[in-house]
Amino acid sequence: MNRIEEAKKTYDSVPVPEELSERIMQEVTKMETKRKKTIRFRGLRRGLVAAAAVMAVFVTALNTSTVFAENMGKIPVIGAVAKVLTFRSYEEETEDLKISVEIPSIEMIAEGTGNLAESVNEEIYNMCEQYADEAVKRAEEYRQAFLETGGTEEEWAAHNIEIRVWYEVKTQTDKYLSVAVMGSENWTSAYSETRYYNFDLEKGRQVMLADLLGENYAQIADESILSQIPEKEAQSGMDYWEEDFTGVTEETKFYINEAGNPVIVFGEYEIAPGAAGQPEFEIKR
């Protein structure tokens, strides 16, 4: 068990102070008032009225006192203490469609970070809700087109349409926190979406490629990616489309791995056949 896992185990055993619980409930209320839309299954079979209520809502938070953390939990406090929590989760299912949503919240405690966590959490929350709403609408349109072109209700039901929104902690070390937030629909990959959020916990800020690779990050990353393509082609037996690779920019998606190196992630069909999935390239420093 590494140091992070030991710290987490110890931390999770510490009871949450009453005053912290009150703060979290205030944050929950605050976020809920910002929710402008709810998931509706409009127009799907029998109106697609939600058959299942919210399955689970779990909200917790970090201890706001580093003294408490050190004395009670013996947790090492390094820079911006951070933790990823499930802020809201629910599942709803009808005969035609199943949707599962799990929205994370990033809690960060450090001087000088301002409203970083709040702004990031609001962005994540809105992204998850928007993706779910739009995915339901796409499913509605797909069903309508399917039936209008001769498909039957029974054939439609056999599609087992599923929409999923979830997150994954890619890396959490003493220095970096990297989280992926994803949305997918099992009947099409055209609208799948992944966003990565990378943080420097010592400096309490989000990380860009230039922070990790320097001013010449684009050249460094491009050269590394091109040098790795032959090996990936040999391993997969697929030809990568080097001519479609236009180079790394500030908008290029990446996460940080355990070694502290950025891992560039390309979408399906971006530089390789769909069977290659989302190709990843570690850029070693």
GROMACS .gro file of C-alpha atoms in nm:
model
  285
    1MET     CA    1   0.000   0.000   0.000
    2ASN     CA    2   0.154   0.330  -0.105
    3ARG     CA    3   0.155   0.654   0.090
    4ILE     CA    4  -0.150   0.797  -0.087
    5GLU     CA    5  -0.355   0.482  -0.020
    6GLU     CA    6  -0.249   0.478   0.345
    7ALA     CA    7  -0.344   0.844   0.379
    8LYS     CA    8  -0.679   0.781   0.214
    9LYS     CA    9  -0.757   0.485   0.440
   10THR     CA   10  -0.673   0.685   0.750
   11TYR     CA   11  -0.858   0.990   0.626
   12ASP     CA   12  -1.175   0.797   0.544
   13SER     CA   13  -1.187   0.666   0.901
   14VAL     CA   14  -1.200   1.017   1.046
   15PRO     CA   15  -1.554   1.142   1.128
   16VAL     CA   16  -1.663   1.456   0.947
   17PRO     CA   17  -1.703   1.749   1.190
   18GLU     CA   18  -2.053   1.892   1.233
   19GLU     CA   19  -1.951   2.234   1.104
   20LEU     CA   20  -1.809   2.074   0.788
   21SER     CA   21  -2.134   1.888   0.725
   22GLU     CA   22  -2.320   2.218   0.743
   23ARG     CA   23  -2.081   2.371   0.487
   24ILE     CA   24  -2.130   2.079   0.250
   25MET     CA   25  -2.507   2.100   0.272
   26GLN     CA   26  -2.481   2.468   0.187
   27GLU     CA   27  -2.274   2.380  -0.119
   28VAL     CA   28  -2.525   2.114  -0.226
   29THR     CA   29  -2.809   2.367  -0.202
   30LYS     CA   30  -2.604   2.619  -0.394
   31MET     CA   31  -2.528   2.377  -0.677
   32GLU     CA   32  -2.885   2.252  -0.699
   33THR     CA   33  -3.017   2.607  -0.745
   34LYS     CA   34  -2.787   2.639  -1.046
   35ARG     CA   35  -2.935   2.333  -1.208
   36LYS     CA   36  -3.140   2.473  -1.496
   37LYS     CA   37  -3.248   2.154  -1.659
   38THR     CA   38  -3.353   1.805  -1.550
   39ILE     CA   39  -3.329   1.483  -1.741
   40ARG     CA   40  -3.658   1.423  -1.922
   41PHE     CA   41  -3.739   1.133  -2.143
   42ARG     CA   42  -3.962   1.333  -2.378
   43GLY     CA   43  -4.127   1.168  -2.673
   44LEU     CA   44  -3.981   0.823  -2.614
   45ARG     CA   45  -4.212   0.525  -2.582
   46ARG     CA   46  -4.502   0.605  -2.350
   47GLY     CA   47  -4.346   0.941  -2.286
   48LEU     CA   48  -4.038   0.778  -2.133
   49VAL     CA   49  -4.144   0.891  -1.787
   50ALA     CA   50  -3.865   0.803  -1.549
   51ALA     CA   51  -3.941   0.461  -1.402
   52ALA     CA   52  -3.678   0.476  -1.135
   53ALA     CA   53  -3.615   0.752  -0.886
   54VAL     CA   54  -3.272   0.884  -0.812
   55MET     CA   55  -3.078   0.579  -0.698
   56ALA     CA   56  -2.815   0.748  -0.492
   57VAL     CA   57  -2.687   1.089  -0.401
   58PHE     CA   58  -2.360   1.094  -0.217
   59VAL     CA   59  -2.196   1.414  -0.106
   60THR     CA   60  -1.900   1.453   0.127
   61ALA     CA   61  -1.596   1.678   0.145
   62LEU     CA   62  -1.246   1.734   0.267
   63ASN     CA   63  -1.167   1.844   0.618
   64THR     CA   64  -1.118   2.221   0.615
   65SER     CA   65  -0.868   2.218   0.896
   66THR     CA   66  -0.518   2.100   0.818
   67VAL     CA   67  -0.450   2.084   1.194
   68PHE     CA   68  -0.739   1.843   1.234
   69ALA     CA   69  -0.613   1.637   0.941
   70GLU     CA   70  -0.261   1.615   1.078
   71ASN     CA   71  -0.354   1.549   1.440
   72MET     CA   72  -0.650   1.315   1.391
   73GLY     CA   73  -0.573   1.151   1.060
   74LYS     CA   74  -0.194   1.189   1.038
   75ILE     CA   75  -0.245   1.279   0.674
   76PRO     CA   76   0.046   1.449   0.500
   77VAL     CA   77  -0.063   1.797   0.396
   78ILE     CA   78   0.129   1.893   0.084
   79GLY     CA   79   0.040   2.210  -0.102
   80ALA     CA   80  -0.323   2.199  -0.211
   81VAL     CA   81  -0.489   1.903  -0.042
   82ALA     CA   82  -0.735   1.761  -0.293
   83LYS     CA   83  -0.988   1.485  -0.319
   84VAL     CA   84  -1.236   1.372  -0.584
   85LEU     CA   85  -1.586   1.296  -0.461
   86THR     CA   86  -1.909   1.182  -0.619
   87PHE     CA   87  -2.121   1.494  -0.591
   88ARG     CA   88  -2.435   1.353  -0.753
   89SER     CA   89  -2.528   1.016  -0.902
   90TYR     CA   90  -2.848   0.861  -1.030
   91GLU     CA   91  -2.986   0.597  -1.261
   92GLU     CA   92  -3.316   0.603  -1.449
   93GLU     CA   93  -3.455   0.328  -1.666
   94THR     CA   94  -3.759   0.259  -1.885
   95GLU     CA   95  -3.839  -0.018  -2.128
   96ASP     CA   96  -3.666   0.183  -2.400
   97LEU     CA   97  -3.370   0.353  -2.241
   98LYS     CA   98  -3.132   0.345  -1.948
   99ILE     CA   99  -2.932   0.642  -1.825
  100SER     CA  100  -2.661   0.646  -1.560
  101VAL     CA  101  -2.502   0.969  -1.439
  102GLU     CA  102  -2.218   1.010  -1.193
  103ILE     CA  103  -2.093   1.367  -1.144
  104PRO     CA  104  -1.766   1.433  -0.958
  105SER     CA  105  -1.666   1.723  -0.739
  106ILE     CA  106  -1.306   1.826  -0.682
  107GLU     CA  107  -1.237   1.957  -0.335
  108MET     CA  108  -0.917   2.157  -0.293
  109ILE     CA  109  -0.788   2.333   0.017
  110ALA     CA  110  -0.497   2.572  -0.016
  111GLU     CA  111  -0.426   2.938   0.016
  112GLY     CA  112  -0.409   3.127  -0.311
  113THR     CA  113  -0.632   2.895  -0.515
  114GLY     CA  114  -0.924   3.139  -0.512
  115ASN     CA  115  -1.239   2.992  -0.660
  116LEU     CA  116  -1.052   2.738  -0.875
  117ALA     CA  117  -1.235   2.432  -0.741
  118GLU     CA  118  -1.571   2.606  -0.751
  119SER     CA  119  -1.534   2.717  -1.113
  120VAL     CA  120  -1.405   2.376  -1.226
  121ASN     CA  121  -1.684   2.194  -1.044
  122GLU     CA  122  -1.946   2.418  -1.202
  123GLU     CA  123  -1.799   2.349  -1.547
  124ILE     CA  124  -1.799   1.974  -1.482
  125TYR     CA  125  -2.153   1.978  -1.348
  126ASN     CA  126  -2.286   2.170  -1.647
  127MET     CA  127  -2.096   1.950  -1.891
  128CYS     CA  128  -2.237   1.629  -1.740
  129GLU     CA  129  -2.595   1.756  -1.732
  130GLN     CA  130  -2.577   1.900  -2.082
  131TYR     CA  131  -2.433   1.580  -2.226
  132ALA     CA  132  -2.705   1.370  -2.061
  133ASP     CA  133  -2.983   1.598  -2.184
  134GLU     CA  134  -2.850   1.607  -2.539
  135ALA     CA  135  -2.794   1.230  -2.544
  136VAL     CA  136  -3.157   1.172  -2.447
  137LYS     CA  137  -3.267   1.405  -2.726
  138ARG     CA  138  -3.050   1.216  -2.975
  139ALA     CA  139  -3.208   0.890  -2.860
  140GLU     CA  140  -3.555   1.040  -2.914
  141GLU     CA  141  -3.464   1.142  -3.269
  142TYR     CA  142  -3.304   0.805  -3.339
  143ARG     CA  143  -3.617   0.620  -3.222
  144GLN     CA  144  -3.845   0.838  -3.431
  145ALA     CA  145  -3.636   0.786  -3.744
  146PHE     CA  146  -3.616   0.412  -3.675
  147LEU     CA  147  -3.994   0.373  -3.652
  148GLU     CA  148  -4.062   0.602  -3.947
  149THR     CA  149  -3.838   0.387  -4.170
  150GLY     CA  150  -4.019   0.063  -4.093
  151GLY     CA  151  -3.874  -0.047  -3.762
  152THR     CA  152  -4.107  -0.199  -3.503
  153GLU     CA  153  -4.145  -0.126  -3.133
  154GLU     CA  154  -4.012  -0.472  -3.053
  155GLU     CA  155  -3.706  -0.420  -3.272
  156TRP     CA  156  -3.645  -0.083  -3.112
  157ALA     CA  157  -3.665  -0.227  -2.761
  158ALA     CA  158  -3.397  -0.480  -2.860
  159HIS     CA  159  -3.151  -0.192  -2.912
  160ASN     CA  160  -3.113  -0.157  -2.533
  161ILE     CA  161  -3.015   0.208  -2.558
  162GLU     CA  162  -2.785   0.314  -2.276
  163ILE     CA  163  -2.646   0.657  -2.192
  164ARG     CA  164  -2.365   0.690  -1.942
  165VAL     CA  165  -2.190   0.987  -1.783
  166TRP     CA  166  -1.911   0.911  -1.539
  167TYR     CA  167  -1.561   1.001  -1.426
  168GLU     CA  168  -1.228   0.837  -1.357
  169VAL     CA  169  -0.934   0.948  -1.146
  170LYS     CA  170  -0.640   0.891  -1.378
  171THR     CA  171  -0.370   0.992  -1.131
  172GLN     CA  172  -0.346   1.116  -0.776
  173THR     CA  173   0.000   1.170  -0.631
  174ASP     CA  174   0.152   1.413  -0.385
  175LYS     CA  175   0.208   1.652  -0.676
  176TYR     CA  176  -0.060   1.593  -0.937
  177LEU     CA  177  -0.429   1.516  -0.964
  178SER     CA  178  -0.570   1.416  -1.302
  179VAL     CA  179  -0.938   1.343  -1.362
  180ALA     CA  180  -1.126   1.234  -1.675
  181VAL     CA  181  -1.498   1.313  -1.714
  182MET     CA  182  -1.671   1.106  -1.984
  183GLY     CA  183  -2.000   1.066  -2.167
  184SER     CA  184  -2.099   0.783  -2.402
  185GLU     CA  185  -2.395   0.629  -2.585
  186ASN     CA  186  -2.383   0.258  -2.666
  187TRP     CA  187  -2.554   0.298  -3.004
  188THR     CA  188  -2.306   0.550  -3.144
  189SER     CA  189  -1.952   0.664  -3.074
  190ALA     CA  190  -1.988   0.983  -3.277
  191TYR     CA  191  -2.098   1.185  -2.974
  192SER     CA  192  -1.877   1.036  -2.704
  193GLU     CA  193  -1.691   1.301  -2.510
  194THR     CA  194  -1.402   1.309  -2.266
  195ARG     CA  195  -1.256   1.606  -2.084
  196TYR     CA  196  -0.944   1.598  -1.871
  197TYR     CA  197  -0.879   1.816  -1.568
  198ASN     CA  198  -0.518   1.830  -1.449
  199PHE     CA  199  -0.399   1.999  -1.132
  200ASP     CA  200  -0.066   2.085  -0.976
  201LEU     CA  201  -0.140   2.024  -0.608
  202GLU     CA  202   0.173   2.201  -0.487
  203LYS     CA  203   0.088   2.522  -0.671
  204GLY     CA  204  -0.289   2.483  -0.649
  205ARG     CA  205  -0.365   2.545  -1.015
  206GLN     CA  206  -0.462   2.369  -1.335
  207VAL     CA  207  -0.179   2.234  -1.548
  208MET     CA  208  -0.115   2.304  -1.916
  209LEU     CA  209   0.122   2.116  -2.147
  210ALA     CA  210   0.360   2.412  -2.140
  211ASP     CA  211   0.385   2.377  -1.761
  212LEU     CA  212   0.508   2.022  -1.802
  213LEU     CA  213   0.715   2.040  -2.121
  214GLY     CA  214   0.822   2.403  -2.139
  215GLU     CA  215   0.777   2.670  -2.406
  216ASN     CA  216   0.859   2.426  -2.688
  217TYR     CA  217   0.593   2.181  -2.570
  218ALA     CA  218   0.434   2.149  -2.915
  219GLN     CA  219   0.759   2.056  -3.088
  220ILE     CA  220   0.858   1.817  -2.810
  221ALA     CA  221   0.519   1.644  -2.814
  222ASP     CA  222   0.496   1.627  -3.193
  223GLU     CA  223   0.837   1.467  -3.229
  224SER     CA  224   0.762   1.216  -2.955
  225ILE     CA  225   0.426   1.119  -3.105
  226LEU     CA  226   0.566   1.070  -3.454
  227SER     CA  227   0.852   0.860  -3.318
  228GLN     CA  228   0.608   0.633  -3.132
  229ILE     CA  229   0.371   0.570  -3.424
  230PRO     CA  230   0.580   0.295  -3.592
  231GLU     CA  231   0.584   0.093  -3.268
  232LYS     CA  232   0.208   0.131  -3.223
  233GLU     CA  233   0.151   0.024  -3.584
  234ALA     CA  234   0.364  -0.285  -3.526
  235GLN     CA  235   0.179  -0.373  -3.207
  236SER     CA  236  -0.171  -0.319  -3.345
  237GLY     CA  237  -0.124  -0.420  -3.707
  238MET     CA  238  -0.303  -0.101  -3.812
  239ASP     CA  239  -0.177   0.192  -4.012
  240TYR     CA  240  -0.187   0.526  -3.835
  241TRP     CA  241  -0.274   0.831  -4.039
  242GLU     CA  242   0.032   1.046  -3.990
  243GLU     CA  243  -0.085   1.279  -4.264
  244ASP     CA  244  -0.389   1.364  -4.049
  245PHE     CA  245  -0.177   1.459  -3.751
  246THR     CA  246  -0.170   1.838  -3.750
  247GLY     CA  247   0.030   1.883  -3.432
  248VAL     CA  248  -0.029   1.943  -3.064
  249THR     CA  249  -0.188   2.270  -2.947
  250GLU     CA  250  -0.306   2.420  -2.620
  251GLU     CA  251  -0.642   2.250  -2.682
  252THR     CA  252  -0.497   1.900  -2.716
  253LYS     CA  253  -0.641   1.658  -2.462
  254PHE     CA  254  -0.407   1.498  -2.210
  255TYR     CA  255  -0.382   1.360  -1.860
  256ILE     CA  256  -0.088   1.319  -1.627
  257ASN     CA  257   0.033   0.969  -1.539
  258GLU     CA  258   0.192   0.839  -1.221
  259ALA     CA  259   0.538   0.931  -1.351
  260GLY     CA  260   0.431   1.294  -1.386
  261ASN     CA  261   0.442   1.279  -1.766
  262PRO     CA  262   0.164   1.410  -1.991
  263VAL     CA  263  -0.024   1.146  -2.192
  264ILE     CA  264  -0.172   1.284  -2.515
  265VAL     CA  265  -0.510   1.130  -2.602
  266PHE     CA  266  -0.657   1.130  -2.952
  267GLY     CA  267  -1.022   1.065  -3.031
  268GLU     CA  268  -1.148   0.771  -3.234
  269TYR     CA  269  -1.072   0.806  -3.606
  270GLU     CA  270  -0.857   1.112  -3.539
  271ILE     CA  271  -0.523   0.960  -3.639
  272ALA     CA  272  -0.605   0.589  -3.665
  273PRO     CA  273  -0.889   0.348  -3.755
  274GLY     CA  274  -1.176   0.320  -3.508
  275ALA     CA  275  -1.051  -0.020  -3.392
  276ALA     CA  276  -0.755   0.159  -3.237
  277GLY     CA  277  -0.992   0.328  -2.992
  278GLN     CA  278  -0.846   0.645  -2.845
  279PRO     CA  279  -0.469   0.622  -2.902
  280GLU     CA  280  -0.251   0.747  -2.619
  281PHE     CA  281   0.106   0.874  -2.633
  282GLU     CA  282   0.314   0.930  -2.323
  283ILE     CA  283   0.550   1.224  -2.364
  284LYS     CA  284   0.846   1.149  -2.142
  285ARG     CA  285   1.028   1.442  -1.990
   0.00000   0.00000   0.00000
